[in-house]
């Protein structure tokens, strides 16, 4: 258990607490059987207890000054690369209605390989293009999956 | 065993199409197993959408091939780069890499392939012998027994995934809770949908599984790139010597039995079985002190066990409809996507699915032996492909695959969201398998619970007054309490030793 477990336990407690709050708004039971609210209420309540226990264990480790209480330090550049990737993935979702699915994935892969991973242009463009063309062929032509099309007709 | 069913299975498994997809499955499984990081759960989840146009038999043949093929592939990285391709090959690194350093990489890979083949084939025999009677017995189960079985599966998985049991339980609760999202099937009330139309029809398990297993893995590699440098090992002499055989026969036999029976237990799986087989081998060995220095039985035992366990894990999946691991949870989800109702009735209503898959595993193990003996150097060369190049390919198949489940961009967004969550979970040791298993089982657990309570007119006594459900729930309680008591016991012993000292 680490210092991060204390904060992780608290975040999980908030999640389960919110689920419990919302769960109370569902019908808890009928005359002879549990209703739609039964499982959400019990699961969130148990989850809340378990996550509070995670937080308490983390807090005790912190207070005792245990060596393992230190959270693993984040590597700055690694974390930045992950954030840039997630931002790129989120942006990809937003541009699908305009660019279509295949072109959005291609643009994201170019961004990933050239900006985030810093590959050479040849490798970045080559891998991105080959990936999209191959999976477009598999899913659209072989499996007949209808995907949102962009201005270029694919 | 009904031989007519087995013959039916072989007639299906040996059609050209099914042979081709069995081959494709074991080939892709070996590659997935060989790539560090991408385990069988991510592999099966990523390739599941590709199977949508296939018949359920062909699809299950291919998915099972990926699953047990990955067990073979994991050995290559364990022996050549001292990094397990998937968690079930961790123990193989101890002696396999040492053998490679001594110039015996070929013998290590050869014995791993032969041991895996023997264990894989024997465990398929055990699967075909044990699953049908278990399913026949389970047909008599009612909702309380099913509820108890699913609780057992969840608690054992949460407590055996390694690390903190509390975190495993928290993830299982989160998965069960997410399983309640959507319209309640009994009363029609929407739950946790927050006005999103896409959530009315439940949260699909596949985007969550792809996010937690595959995208999170990719993000981990972007965060800390994997540098793979295989040792320049000679791969000649893949066939073991007579002495190697003498040293390994017992290890293969014991590994097979331990692997199969541990694999059958919900939640235990290939990783734990390989640990247990290695420990057992060391205990019975005449040279325990040499384990870890490159003894061949240290490779044969865990490799036999992890293959036998992956087959054993299919027993509860096919006979009871209860997955015991992340990978079998994804396979269970696949069955539901093909419109099949998993459970004991599956074998009587769709015998072709179980028997076709079981028969294909006999053939698939032969294919894997042929692939892994002469082609071991080819698979070893896969390790030289920079992982950074594989990242765009895996993201590409994730995006297209997740979209194609329901032709929904919303599902792609869900996969990305869970990719981010999964990355944080990995960083802080929250296991993803209990969450995926609970998400798949959640609706079934709730249905069984509510049906049971209706049967008893609202009394929870029904779970303890029926002997089978009471027995299974007692096991589940034991699974939760055992680690707690074990920790207390070891702390007490530690104190006693300290005070004696």
XYZ file of C-alpha atoms in Angstrom:
655
model
C 0.000 0.000 0.000
C 1.322 3.438 -0.911
C 0.489 7.112 -0.415
C -1.206 6.859 -3.802
C -3.545 4.259 -2.303
C -4.811 6.826 0.155
C -5.777 9.194 -2.664
C -6.859 6.316 -4.931
C -9.111 4.982 -2.176
C -10.627 8.443 -1.706
C -11.289 8.851 -5.443
C -12.907 5.403 -5.568
C -14.965 6.309 -2.485
C -16.237 9.407 -4.297
C -17.156 7.248 -7.313
C -19.028 4.698 -5.194
C -20.568 7.466 -3.042
C -21.941 9.195 -6.146
C -23.229 5.839 -7.450
C -24.923 5.221 -4.081
C -26.529 8.677 -4.171
C -27.877 8.059 -7.671
C -28.818 4.468 -6.771
C -31.250 5.695 -4.085
C -33.315 7.335 -6.819
C -34.145 3.935 -8.348
C -37.008 1.785 -7.065
C -35.382 -0.323 -4.309
C -37.788 -3.256 -4.275
C -41.232 -4.642 -5.013
C -43.411 -6.621 -2.618
C -41.560 -9.917 -3.025
C -38.400 -9.174 -4.953
C -35.583 -6.666 -5.258
C -36.213 -3.784 -7.651
C -33.909 -1.928 -10.069
C -32.290 -0.041 -7.189
C -31.394 -3.074 -5.065
C -28.153 -4.063 -6.830
C -26.881 -0.478 -7.387
C -27.427 0.433 -3.719
C -25.765 -2.687 -2.300
C -22.909 -2.765 -4.804
C -22.084 0.912 -4.276
C -22.333 0.525 -0.503
C -19.957 -2.477 -0.497
C -17.671 -0.717 -2.989
C -17.656 2.366 -0.760
C -16.613 0.273 2.264
C -13.864 -1.521 0.319
C -12.466 1.702 -1.156
C -12.510 3.384 2.264
C -10.495 0.403 3.536
C -7.992 0.957 0.683
C -7.710 4.612 1.761
C -7.323 3.695 5.452
C -4.530 1.190 4.629
C -2.786 3.856 2.545
C -3.184 6.425 5.330
C -1.743 4.027 7.943
C 1.234 3.291 5.700
C 1.810 7.047 5.283
C 1.531 7.696 9.029
C 3.921 4.865 9.886
C 6.392 6.303 7.411
C 6.741 2.932 5.710
C 9.246 3.001 2.853
C 6.631 1.587 0.511
C 4.327 4.499 1.404
C 6.000 6.643 -1.207
C 4.025 6.773 -4.439
C 5.949 5.770 -7.575
C 7.314 9.001 -9.017
C 5.840 9.971 -12.379
C 8.323 10.365 -15.206
C 7.642 13.851 -16.567
C 8.263 13.176 -20.251
C 6.533 9.805 -20.166
C 3.447 11.369 -18.555
C 3.491 14.177 -21.146
C 3.577 11.623 -23.984
C 0.588 9.791 -22.464
C -1.379 13.047 -22.060
C -0.578 14.072 -25.636
C -1.760 10.647 -26.867
C -5.017 10.839 -24.904
C -5.667 14.408 -26.101
C -5.048 13.228 -29.664
C -7.430 10.281 -29.238
C -10.128 12.581 -27.803
C -9.656 15.024 -30.683
C -9.951 12.118 -33.114
C -13.444 11.337 -31.788
C -14.537 14.952 -32.309
C -13.382 15.117 -35.942
C -15.003 11.823 -37.039
C -18.258 13.575 -38.188
C -16.217 15.830 -40.549
C -13.344 13.605 -41.652
C -14.935 10.168 -41.416
C -13.525 7.310 -39.345
C -10.662 6.146 -41.570
C -9.264 9.629 -42.216
C -9.591 10.578 -38.521
C -7.635 7.472 -37.500
C -5.013 8.234 -40.172
C -4.612 11.831 -38.944
C -4.315 10.591 -35.357
C -1.723 7.949 -36.274
C 0.345 10.536 -38.155
C 0.178 12.795 -35.090
C 1.127 9.852 -32.837
C 4.062 8.611 -34.878
C 5.463 11.993 -35.961
C 4.697 14.253 -32.980
C 4.437 11.978 -29.932
C 6.781 9.127 -30.870
C 9.035 11.301 -33.066
C 9.608 8.690 -35.765
C 11.145 9.690 -39.073
C 8.663 10.905 -41.713
C 9.181 7.743 -43.779
C 8.420 5.377 -40.880
C 5.608 7.540 -39.471
C 3.767 8.027 -42.770
C 4.503 4.477 -43.931
C 3.247 2.717 -40.790
C 0.198 5.004 -40.398
C -0.881 4.686 -44.010
C -0.279 0.927 -44.165
C -2.216 0.384 -40.911
C -5.271 2.352 -42.032
C -5.313 0.881 -45.564
C -4.979 -2.695 -44.228
C -7.689 -2.403 -41.560
C -9.959 -0.412 -43.904
C -9.694 -3.315 -46.336
C -10.361 -5.930 -43.611
C -13.296 -4.184 -41.925
C -14.956 -2.320 -44.788
C -14.389 -4.712 -47.715
C -14.098 -8.129 -46.061
C -16.429 -7.653 -43.076
C -18.791 -5.092 -44.702
C -18.724 -2.722 -41.724
C -20.345 0.598 -42.717
C -18.109 3.358 -41.337
C -18.741 7.130 -41.295
C -17.304 8.523 -44.551
C -15.376 11.749 -44.930
C -15.072 14.416 -47.646
C -12.804 12.167 -49.738
C -15.450 9.445 -49.983
C -13.912 6.940 -47.522
C -17.991 -39.397 -23.049
C -20.227 -39.383 -26.091
C -17.995 -40.394 -29.011
C -20.634 -39.281 -31.533
C -20.203 -35.753 -30.250
C -16.418 -35.980 -30.454
C -16.694 -37.284 -34.024
C -19.040 -34.395 -34.805
C -16.401 -32.084 -33.360
C -13.637 -33.558 -35.502
C -15.823 -33.398 -38.618
C -16.263 -29.667 -37.938
C -12.701 -28.952 -36.845
C -11.164 -30.560 -39.917
C -13.123 -28.605 -42.544
C -10.712 -26.484 -44.616
C -12.185 -23.214 -43.287
C -11.925 -24.251 -39.634
C -8.433 -25.668 -40.106
C -7.396 -22.373 -41.669
C -8.824 -20.306 -38.805
C -7.372 -22.672 -36.188
C -3.992 -22.162 -37.844
C -4.526 -18.393 -38.000
C -5.566 -18.384 -34.327
C -2.527 -20.322 -33.074
C -0.191 -18.306 -35.310
C -1.581 -14.961 -34.091
C -1.629 -16.325 -30.526
C 2.051 -17.248 -30.750
C 2.912 -13.772 -32.074
C 0.765 -12.090 -29.393
C 2.390 -14.249 -26.710
C 5.841 -13.418 -28.045
C 5.252 -9.662 -27.906
C 6.007 -8.419 -24.392
C 3.006 -6.722 -22.846
C 0.220 -7.779 -25.192
C -1.245 -10.769 -23.384
C -3.963 -13.211 -24.422
C -6.747 -11.045 -22.908
C -5.817 -8.061 -25.067
C -5.214 -10.325 -28.081
C -8.601 -12.029 -27.856
C -10.383 -8.691 -27.228
C -8.612 -6.998 -30.169
C -9.297 -9.785 -32.638
C -12.854 -10.528 -31.518
C -14.429 -8.017 -33.955
C -12.634 -9.745 -36.849
C -14.641 -12.910 -36.079
C -18.077 -11.277 -36.433
C -18.671 -12.546 -39.950
C -17.809 -16.136 -38.979
C -19.985 -18.942 -37.635
C -19.776 -19.247 -33.814
C -17.855 -22.559 -34.154
C -15.187 -21.048 -36.404
C -14.957 -17.951 -34.221
C -14.513 -19.965 -31.013
C -11.918 -22.190 -32.731
C -9.930 -19.096 -33.680
C -10.282 -17.370 -30.275
C -9.309 -20.542 -28.383
C -6.321 -20.886 -30.747
C -5.189 -17.354 -29.843
C -5.590 -18.182 -26.130
C -3.517 -21.361 -26.000
C -1.183 -20.197 -28.779
C -0.204 -17.228 -26.601
C 0.987 -19.668 -23.927
C 3.503 -21.099 -26.416
C 4.588 -17.671 -27.643
C 5.254 -16.296 -24.172
C 8.162 -18.707 -23.796
C 10.196 -17.138 -26.597
C 10.593 -13.793 -24.835
C 11.114 -15.459 -21.464
C 14.043 -17.467 -22.821
C 15.605 -14.920 -25.179
C 15.120 -11.554 -23.468
C 14.400 -12.543 -19.863
C 11.027 -10.776 -20.156
C 7.831 -12.831 -20.042
C 5.606 -12.276 -23.095
C 2.625 -12.703 -20.756
C 2.302 -13.224 -17.002
C 1.962 -17.019 -17.258
C 5.561 -17.246 -18.514
C 7.141 -15.400 -15.590
C 8.520 -18.607 -14.034
C 10.030 -19.723 -17.329
C 12.410 -16.759 -17.271
C 14.170 -18.135 -14.166
C 15.721 -21.172 -15.816
C 14.958 -20.510 -19.499
C 17.080 -17.360 -19.697
C 19.896 -19.001 -17.765
C 19.852 -21.880 -20.257
C 20.045 -19.343 -23.105
C 23.056 -17.667 -21.472
C 24.722 -21.093 -21.363
C 24.093 -21.535 -25.091
C 21.100 -23.875 -24.636
C 18.299 -21.549 -25.845
C 17.354 -24.121 -28.494
C 16.930 -26.887 -25.928
C 14.875 -24.593 -23.657
C 12.531 -23.541 -26.484
C 12.345 -27.125 -27.791
C 11.466 -28.593 -24.394
C 8.951 -25.781 -23.772
C 7.275 -26.558 -27.119
C 7.241 -30.332 -26.515
C 6.122 -29.960 -22.893
C 3.396 -27.529 -23.965
C 2.273 -29.959 -26.677
C 2.071 -32.922 -24.303
C 0.350 -30.879 -21.584
C -1.953 -29.190 -24.087
C -3.059 -32.500 -25.599
C -3.512 -34.311 -22.266
C -5.508 -31.405 -20.880
C -7.805 -31.384 -23.925
C -8.481 -35.064 -23.151
C -9.328 -34.033 -19.573
C -11.509 -31.186 -20.923
C -13.504 -33.537 -23.175
C -13.906 -36.001 -20.302
C -14.832 -33.540 -17.537
C -16.855 -30.712 -19.110
C -19.866 -32.746 -20.375
C -20.656 -34.481 -17.029
C -20.168 -31.168 -15.203
C -22.597 -29.467 -17.587
C -25.054 -32.338 -17.147
C -24.883 -31.918 -13.365
C -25.148 -28.135 -13.632
C -28.375 -28.371 -15.640
C -30.072 -29.133 -12.309
C -28.823 -25.809 -10.887
C -31.353 -23.097 -10.153
C -30.797 -19.321 -9.864
C -29.435 -19.537 -6.266
C -26.706 -21.995 -7.302
C -25.799 -19.819 -10.287
C -25.663 -16.748 -8.132
C -23.354 -18.571 -5.703
C -21.111 -19.823 -8.540
C -20.705 -16.343 -9.998
C -19.935 -14.891 -6.560
C -17.270 -17.610 -6.151
C -15.755 -16.730 -9.534
C -15.598 -13.036 -8.668
C -14.198 -13.448 -5.165
C -11.496 -15.919 -6.200
C -10.448 -13.758 -9.126
C -10.352 -10.656 -6.934
C -8.265 -12.410 -4.295
C -5.904 -14.280 -6.636
C -4.940 -11.622 -9.153
C -1.866 -10.763 -7.110
C -1.218 -7.598 -5.155
C -3.879 -6.152 -2.901
C -7.059 -8.171 -2.500
C -8.899 -4.990 -1.476
C -8.051 -3.394 -4.813
C -9.213 -6.537 -6.634
C -12.505 -6.460 -4.723
C -12.945 -2.728 -5.398
C -12.455 -3.382 -9.124
C -14.936 -6.272 -9.019
C -17.513 -4.008 -7.337
C -16.896 -1.279 -9.933
C -17.395 -3.831 -12.734
C -20.611 -5.185 -11.193
C -21.890 -1.633 -10.763
C -21.101 -0.808 -14.390
C -22.997 -3.972 -15.314
C -26.170 -2.334 -13.946
C -25.961 0.553 -16.449
C -28.878 0.601 -18.899
C -32.564 -0.226 -18.815
C -33.515 -2.636 -16.036
C -34.911 -5.646 -17.861
C -37.520 -6.506 -15.212
C -39.007 -3.061 -14.475
C -37.904 -1.028 -17.491
C -36.284 1.729 -15.404
C -33.145 3.357 -16.875
C -30.149 3.279 -14.515
C -26.995 5.433 -14.616
C -27.685 6.499 -18.219
C -27.517 10.278 -17.552
C -29.599 10.956 -20.654
C -27.203 9.116 -23.005
C -29.236 7.070 -25.489
C -26.204 4.840 -26.160
C -26.158 3.724 -22.524
C -29.794 2.554 -22.485
C -28.715 -0.732 -24.050
C -25.997 -1.352 -21.426
C -22.290 -0.650 -21.492
C -20.724 -2.996 -24.039
C -17.994 -5.128 -22.516
C -15.731 -5.131 -25.584
C -14.824 -1.391 -25.641
C -14.138 -1.642 -21.902
C -11.965 -4.765 -22.372
C -10.071 -3.259 -25.332
C -9.542 -0.054 -23.343
C -8.378 -1.741 -20.143
C -6.260 -4.465 -21.739
C -4.986 -3.115 -25.078
C -5.070 0.703 -25.069
C -3.829 0.851 -21.461
C -0.937 -1.405 -22.481
C -0.121 0.884 -25.394
C -0.191 3.929 -23.105
C 2.135 2.121 -20.678
C 4.566 1.552 -23.534
C 4.295 5.168 -24.660
C 4.939 6.194 -21.046
C 7.946 3.911 -20.650
C 9.060 2.488 -24.014
C 10.020 -1.199 -23.995
C 13.548 -1.789 -25.238
C 13.839 -5.349 -26.500
C 17.313 -6.693 -27.113
C 17.273 -10.440 -27.651
C 20.511 -12.174 -26.704
C 22.457 -13.594 -29.592
C 21.493 -17.155 -28.772
C 22.063 -20.241 -30.839
C 18.763 -21.932 -31.616
C 20.311 -25.138 -32.897
C 19.561 -28.396 -31.091
C 15.849 -27.723 -30.602
C 15.199 -31.421 -29.996
C 16.011 -32.281 -26.382
C 18.627 -34.913 -25.591
C 17.840 -38.218 -23.892
C 19.071 -36.753 -20.588
C 16.798 -33.721 -21.065
C 13.848 -36.077 -21.486
C 14.810 -38.069 -18.397
C 14.955 -34.828 -16.393
C 11.702 -33.450 -17.756
C 9.182 -36.321 -17.993
C 8.058 -36.045 -14.381
C 7.961 -32.260 -14.543
C 5.698 -32.349 -17.607
C 3.332 -34.864 -15.967
C 3.102 -32.987 -12.683
C 2.860 -29.623 -14.474
C -0.033 -30.925 -16.590
C -2.039 -32.148 -13.603
C -1.365 -29.058 -11.481
C -2.059 -26.753 -14.429
C -5.331 -28.368 -15.424
C -6.845 -28.526 -11.947
C -5.706 -25.024 -10.995
C -7.000 -23.767 -14.346
C -10.444 -25.211 -13.643
C -10.713 -23.180 -10.423
C -12.344 -19.844 -11.120
C -9.862 -17.033 -10.795
C -6.695 -19.099 -10.432
C -5.530 -19.481 -14.040
C -2.288 -19.999 -15.928
C -0.075 -17.623 -13.964
C -0.717 -19.172 -10.571
C -0.520 -22.698 -11.985
C 2.954 -22.028 -13.421
C 4.108 -20.688 -10.018
C 2.712 -23.765 -8.259
C 4.185 -26.207 -10.794
C 7.630 -24.600 -10.502
C 7.444 -24.689 -6.689
C 6.281 -28.326 -6.711
C 9.081 -29.319 -9.083
C 11.674 -27.672 -6.926
C 10.312 -29.492 -3.893
C 10.456 -32.968 -5.474
C 13.740 -32.383 -7.310
C 16.979 -34.121 -6.287
C 18.804 -30.877 -7.087
C 16.589 -28.039 -5.765
C 19.614 -25.815 -5.197
C 20.250 -25.700 -8.966
C 16.811 -24.248 -9.784
C 17.266 -20.769 -11.213
C 20.632 -21.629 -12.711
C 19.285 -23.161 -15.929
C 17.805 -26.610 -15.235
C 15.529 -27.914 -17.951
C 12.767 -29.126 -15.618
C 12.481 -25.500 -14.452
C 11.286 -24.733 -17.990
C 9.265 -27.897 -18.595
C 7.127 -27.650 -15.430
C 5.765 -24.065 -15.731
C 5.356 -24.313 -19.510
C 3.336 -27.540 -19.211
C 1.296 -26.030 -16.396
C 0.364 -22.793 -18.171
C -0.818 -24.673 -21.265
C -2.833 -27.153 -19.227
C -4.329 -24.270 -17.218
C -5.510 -22.385 -20.295
C -7.408 -25.527 -21.344
C -8.636 -26.133 -17.790
C -10.053 -22.596 -17.688
C -12.358 -23.562 -20.557
C -14.104 -26.191 -18.359
C -16.096 -23.738 -16.177
C -16.588 -21.451 -19.185
C -18.124 -24.097 -21.424
C -19.785 -26.298 -18.784
C -21.165 -23.628 -16.454
C -20.951 -20.381 -18.389
C -18.680 -18.982 -15.660
C -15.412 -17.476 -16.861
C -12.528 -17.728 -14.452
C -10.105 -15.224 -15.970
C -9.925 -12.032 -18.004
C -9.424 -13.947 -21.265
C -12.267 -16.405 -20.692
C -14.470 -13.436 -19.661
C -13.837 -11.934 -23.100
C -14.613 -15.336 -24.681
C -17.864 -15.504 -22.704
C -18.740 -12.053 -23.979
C -17.974 -13.312 -27.477
C -20.482 -16.165 -27.071
C -23.203 -13.671 -26.137
C -22.273 -11.472 -29.108
C -22.797 -14.500 -31.396
C -26.310 -14.820 -29.932
C -25.520 -17.905 -27.812
C -26.610 -18.282 -24.204
C -23.564 -19.455 -22.213
C -24.235 -22.044 -19.519
C -24.750 -25.774 -19.085
C -27.487 -25.858 -21.730
C -25.003 -24.660 -24.368
C -23.632 -28.181 -24.762
C -27.053 -29.659 -25.457
C -28.489 -26.802 -27.531
C -25.310 -26.050 -29.516
C -23.076 -29.122 -29.157
C -21.150 -28.099 -32.258
C -19.657 -25.062 -30.480
C -18.068 -27.009 -27.599
C -17.160 -30.163 -29.529
C -15.877 -28.275 -32.573
C -13.661 -26.151 -30.344
C -12.445 -29.123 -28.257
C -11.603 -31.195 -31.355
C -9.823 -28.238 -32.945
C -7.593 -28.015 -29.880
C -6.163 -31.486 -30.573
C -5.332 -30.332 -34.106
C -4.196 -26.885 -32.935
C -1.668 -28.332 -30.499
C -0.094 -30.335 -33.337
C 0.007 -27.150 -35.448
C 1.698 -25.306 -32.592
C 4.319 -28.013 -32.184
C 5.128 -27.831 -35.897
C 5.164 -24.020 -35.769
C 7.272 -23.798 -32.645
C 9.979 -26.340 -33.329
C 11.299 -25.491 -36.803
C 9.985 -21.916 -36.800
C 11.237 -20.843 -33.359
C 13.967 -18.671 -34.945
C 11.329 -16.913 -37.094
C 9.242 -16.032 -34.025
C 12.405 -14.966 -32.240
C 13.033 -12.485 -35.066
C 9.631 -10.842 -34.337
C 11.263 -9.513 -31.186
C 13.508 -7.375 -33.364
C 10.529 -5.341 -34.685
C 10.624 -2.091 -32.686
C 7.662 -1.951 -30.333
C 7.130 1.679 -31.295
C 6.144 0.499 -34.776
C 3.612 -1.954 -33.361
C 1.847 0.773 -31.354
C 0.086 2.435 -34.345
C -0.926 -1.000 -35.670
C -2.512 -1.998 -32.343
C -4.290 1.376 -32.051
C -5.541 0.992 -35.630
C -7.114 -2.425 -35.012
C -8.510 -1.230 -31.648
C -10.308 1.741 -33.221
C -11.718 -0.112 -36.245
C -12.563 -3.182 -34.140
C -14.362 -1.369 -31.345
C -16.323 0.741 -33.844
C -17.470 -2.362 -35.737
C -19.110 -4.007 -32.683
C -22.177 -1.768 -32.999
C -21.055 0.669 -35.681
C -20.815 3.265 -32.944
C -18.310 6.086 -32.450
C -19.573 6.222 -28.848
C -17.976 2.788 -28.275
C -14.653 4.137 -29.580
C -14.905 6.974 -27.044
C -15.654 4.442 -24.279
C -12.570 2.401 -25.253
C -10.381 5.532 -25.138
C -11.834 6.567 -21.763
C -11.161 3.114 -20.307
C -7.714 3.124 -21.899
C -6.886 6.195 -19.810
C -8.472 4.666 -16.700
C -6.650 1.377 -17.331
C -3.319 3.178 -17.615
C -3.825 4.800 -14.198
C -4.940 1.416 -12.797
C -1.714 -0.198 -14.049
C 0.407 2.567 -12.590
C -1.120 2.034 -9.150
C -1.611 -1.752 -9.251
C -5.390 -2.010 -9.627
C -6.004 -5.287 -11.549
C -8.221 -4.926 -14.648
C -9.303 -8.598 -14.933
C -11.809 -8.536 -12.004
C -13.450 -5.419 -13.491
C -13.925 -6.998 -16.935
C -15.076 -10.313 -15.460
C -17.562 -8.492 -13.197
C -18.843 -6.373 -16.082
C -19.553 -9.538 -18.100
C -21.048 -11.409 -15.149
C -22.859 -8.396 -13.625
C -26.176 -8.656 -15.468
C -26.216 -12.446 -14.948
C -25.447 -12.108 -11.224
C -28.236 -9.569 -10.778
C -30.720 -11.666 -12.747
C -29.882 -14.795 -10.708
C -30.150 -12.822 -7.460
C -33.521 -11.328 -8.295
C -34.930 -14.620 -9.580
C -33.737 -16.356 -6.400
C -35.348 -13.716 -4.203
C -38.588 -14.004 -6.165
C -38.524 -17.762 -5.608
C -38.159 -17.255 -1.853
C -40.666 -14.370 -1.721
C -37.961 -11.943 -0.725
C -36.081 -14.082 1.818
C -32.278 -14.320 1.446
C -32.407 -17.670 3.337
C -32.695 -19.426 -0.023
C -28.941 -19.106 -0.540
C -28.038 -20.954 2.647
C -30.855 -23.489 2.837
C -29.986 -25.086 -0.509
C -26.896 -27.265 0.084
C -25.117 -26.626 -3.241
C -25.438 -22.829 -3.101
C -24.539 -22.809 0.607
C -21.424 -24.906 -0.087
C -20.303 -22.718 -2.972
C -20.900 -19.518 -0.979
C -18.852 -20.997 1.881
C -15.976 -21.494 -0.583
C -16.404 -17.898 -1.771
C -16.224 -16.672 1.833
C -13.099 -18.788 2.325
C -11.534 -17.227 -0.780
C -12.044 -13.764 0.719
C -11.048 -14.653 4.272
C -8.069 -16.914 3.513
C -5.642 -14.110 2.537
C -6.722 -12.124 5.630
C -6.096 -15.058 7.984
C -2.868 -15.977 6.154
C -1.586 -12.406 6.660
C -2.571 -12.426 10.342
C -0.941 -15.853 10.822
C 2.325 -14.812 9.181
C 2.407 -11.576 11.245
C 1.858 -13.604 14.412
C 4.610 -16.053 13.441
C 6.935 -13.173 12.655
C 6.299 -11.704 16.116
C 6.895 -15.107 17.750
C 10.195 -15.535 15.868
C 11.245 -11.984 16.779
C 10.487 -12.492 20.482
C 12.278 -15.886 20.478
C 15.293 -14.284 18.802
